[in-house]
Amino acid sequence: EVQLVESGGALVQPGGSLRLSCVASGFTFSNYWMSWVRQAPGKGLEWVANIKEDGSAEHYVDSAKGRFTISRDNAKNSLYLQMDSLRAEDTAVYYCGREWPIDYWGQGTLVTVSS
Amino acid sequence: DIQMTQSPSSLSASVGDRVTITCRASQGIRSYLAWYQQKPGKVPNLLIYAASTLQSGVPSRFSGSGSGTDFTLTISSLQPEDVATYYCQDYSTGLRTFGQGTRVEI
């Protein structure tokens, strides 16, 4: 059974940093692109970033460029999202997903940016 | 960057109605279009990929069509369990843009 489990969400002050993790199981992680998608409270889905199977390519939504970094460790079946210079508008539930398109989603982890 | 525009933003229909949601891409994306369903309080679920291919386990009342810039999601006979928000997503490039969503109510 495919499972994706996110962790690392927390309450953080504006300007702070946070690292999200997503542990995958039930499939060959190194064979798939992976994505992060977020959803602000009461809002729609927003794709944030993705990374190629071997980590050799990454893409970001404009609002994340220069602040967020996606990475992966295929030996640990893990996906990461390093988020720096966080803003109030980054407050959201963050989902990791197996691509493409996203056929499996994690349950999400809540990031709240507030003073 | 490619923009995805869905219409309508919301709709209300009766059980058994045929429901159609459209998604327009700002430039051609061939058939690299997916549709997701998100029920209230739940994680999104992939319904259709490659514009018209039904994901395994998805009821056959759901169908997708289109290519290039104009796409459609159709629910042939709306059921109470179909109350949800539906999103289209382009995956023709490295960026994976979602539409803004269409809320379906009964």
XYZ file of C-alpha atoms in Angstrom:
221
model
C 0.000 0.000 0.000
C 1.333 3.393 -0.996
C 1.716 5.747 1.953
C 2.997 9.282 2.237
C 3.406 10.748 5.709
C 4.272 14.412 6.174
C 5.683 15.976 9.297
C 7.328 19.167 10.450
C 4.439 21.584 10.366
C 4.363 24.103 13.197
C 3.600 27.637 14.283
C 6.465 29.897 13.213
C 7.014 33.646 13.292
C 7.214 35.711 10.101
C 10.751 35.579 8.749
C 11.368 32.195 10.332
C 12.271 28.851 8.820
C 10.781 25.392 8.801
C 11.670 22.061 7.222
C 8.904 19.722 6.168
C 9.470 16.020 5.626
C 7.529 13.361 3.769
C 8.325 9.683 4.194
C 7.166 7.365 1.432
C 6.455 3.649 1.527
C 4.785 1.011 -0.601
C 6.437 1.957 -3.894
C 9.884 2.509 -5.414
C 10.387 6.117 -4.350
C 13.374 6.694 -6.625
C 11.225 6.036 -9.717
C 8.908 9.003 -9.251
C 8.833 12.767 -9.419
C 7.480 14.178 -6.164
C 5.594 17.385 -5.448
C 4.597 19.678 -2.617
C 1.138 21.241 -2.849
C -0.376 23.625 -0.307
C -3.840 24.778 0.599
C -4.432 27.929 2.608
C -7.440 27.866 4.958
C -10.633 27.963 2.910
C -8.724 28.355 -0.356
C -7.863 26.240 -3.361
C -4.923 24.012 -4.128
C -1.622 25.644 -5.006
C 1.247 23.626 -6.412
C 4.502 24.693 -4.717
C 7.435 22.684 -6.027
C 8.518 19.389 -7.494
C 11.678 17.357 -7.944
C 12.785 14.795 -10.472
C 13.346 11.141 -9.593
C 17.098 11.520 -9.104
C 16.980 15.065 -7.745
C 18.591 16.517 -10.863
C 15.748 18.941 -11.641
C 13.465 21.102 -9.521
C 10.674 23.546 -10.275
C 8.973 26.125 -8.084
C 5.946 28.386 -8.129
C 7.066 32.004 -8.395
C 6.121 32.828 -4.793
C 8.456 30.078 -3.523
C 11.494 30.818 -5.661
C 14.479 31.929 -3.604
C 12.774 31.074 -0.302
C 11.871 27.375 -0.526
C 14.104 24.452 -1.447
C 12.829 21.017 -2.332
C 15.121 18.017 -1.909
C 14.977 14.266 -1.557
C 16.949 11.379 -0.105
C 16.148 8.282 -2.111
C 18.046 6.062 0.334
C 15.638 7.171 3.058
C 12.528 7.321 0.835
C 12.135 10.892 1.968
C 11.119 14.209 0.458
C 11.829 17.553 2.072
C 10.788 21.176 1.791
C 13.054 23.749 3.404
C 11.080 26.962 3.857
C 12.907 30.171 4.737
C 11.796 33.795 5.100
C 8.292 32.626 5.854
C 5.381 34.999 5.413
C 1.823 35.051 6.723
C 0.602 34.070 3.258
C 2.560 30.799 3.495
C 0.090 29.621 6.138
C -1.446 26.444 4.737
C -1.727 22.715 4.905
C 1.213 21.296 2.946
C 0.748 18.015 1.096
C 3.360 15.861 -0.525
C 2.318 13.906 -3.582
C 3.617 11.294 -5.988
C 3.695 12.485 -9.594
C 2.746 12.856 -12.353
C 0.007 13.645 -12.120
C -0.441 13.310 -8.363
C -1.978 9.896 -7.855
C -1.159 9.583 -4.157
C -1.309 12.329 -1.524
C -0.225 12.503 2.072
C -2.590 13.664 4.804
C -0.891 17.038 5.040
C 0.926 19.015 7.697
C -0.176 22.446 8.909
C 2.159 25.403 8.727
C 1.043 28.553 10.502
C 3.056 31.745 10.102
C 2.048 34.262 12.699
C 3.520 36.449 15.407
C 3.704 30.525 -17.188
C 0.519 28.688 -18.093
C -2.675 29.829 -16.385
C -5.616 27.502 -15.813
C -9.116 28.978 -15.630
C -12.102 26.951 -14.490
C -15.767 27.774 -14.906
C -18.064 28.056 -13.206
C -16.596 28.800 -9.767
C -19.545 27.042 -8.186
C -22.735 25.332 -9.212
C -25.781 23.786 -7.644
C -27.553 20.883 -9.301
C -30.007 18.132 -8.462
C -29.357 14.448 -7.965
C -29.332 12.791 -11.357
C -28.397 15.935 -13.263
C -25.636 16.027 -15.827
C -22.929 18.414 -14.647
C -20.191 19.946 -16.784
C -17.121 21.847 -15.588
C -14.751 23.499 -18.003
C -11.055 24.282 -17.732
C -9.162 26.512 -20.129
C -5.386 26.723 -20.425
C -3.726 29.977 -21.431
C -1.706 28.083 -24.016
C -1.796 24.621 -25.505
C -0.998 21.779 -23.117
C -1.812 18.871 -25.429
C -3.533 16.300 -23.181
C -1.467 16.883 -20.044
C -4.515 17.675 -17.953
C -5.690 16.059 -14.727
C -8.889 16.446 -12.709
C -9.070 16.059 -8.933
C -11.948 15.856 -6.503
C -11.641 17.198 -2.979
C -14.462 16.447 -0.599
C -14.881 18.727 2.419
C -12.162 18.094 4.980
C -10.483 15.441 2.854
C -7.344 15.018 0.794
C -7.648 15.571 -2.976
C -8.260 12.503 -5.100
C -7.186 11.983 -8.713
C -10.178 11.372 -10.969
C -8.860 11.698 -14.520
C -5.457 12.063 -16.157
C -4.307 12.578 -19.716
C -7.485 14.625 -20.154
C -9.764 11.616 -20.553
C -8.343 8.545 -18.793
C -10.298 7.487 -15.745
C -8.164 6.687 -12.714
C -8.646 3.199 -11.342
C -11.567 2.950 -8.927
C -13.283 6.134 -10.083
C -16.974 5.689 -10.968
C -17.764 5.646 -14.662
C -20.196 8.566 -14.319
C -17.100 10.765 -14.389
C -15.564 11.519 -17.766
C -13.114 13.980 -19.234
C -12.543 15.370 -22.687
C -10.559 17.965 -24.582
C -7.057 18.714 -25.728
C -4.967 21.767 -26.420
C -6.536 24.583 -24.429
C -10.121 23.540 -23.679
C -11.117 20.699 -21.387
C -14.281 19.402 -19.778
C -15.124 17.267 -16.757
C -18.586 15.722 -16.911
C -20.558 13.961 -14.216
C -23.254 12.115 -16.126
C -25.635 11.651 -13.200
C -24.827 13.665 -10.094
C -24.880 11.716 -6.826
C -24.960 13.045 -3.250
C -21.419 11.780 -2.658
C -20.167 13.969 -5.512
C -20.495 17.121 -3.407
C -16.947 18.419 -3.558
C -14.629 20.942 -5.114
C -13.103 19.915 -8.422
C -9.731 21.119 -9.695
C -8.017 20.815 -13.035
C -4.216 20.715 -13.238
C -1.783 21.201 -16.085
C 1.293 19.014 -16.068
C 2.629 19.744 -19.545
C 5.761 21.419 -18.194
C 7.793 21.188 -15.009
C 5.303 23.548 -13.397
C 2.019 21.988 -12.273
C -0.594 24.726 -12.179
C -4.045 24.132 -10.709
C -7.256 25.827 -11.697
C -9.018 27.813 -8.993
C -11.585 25.092 -8.350
C -15.294 24.530 -8.933
C -17.521 23.856 -5.943
C -20.375 21.453 -6.697
C -23.393 21.449 -4.406
C -26.752 19.699 -4.384
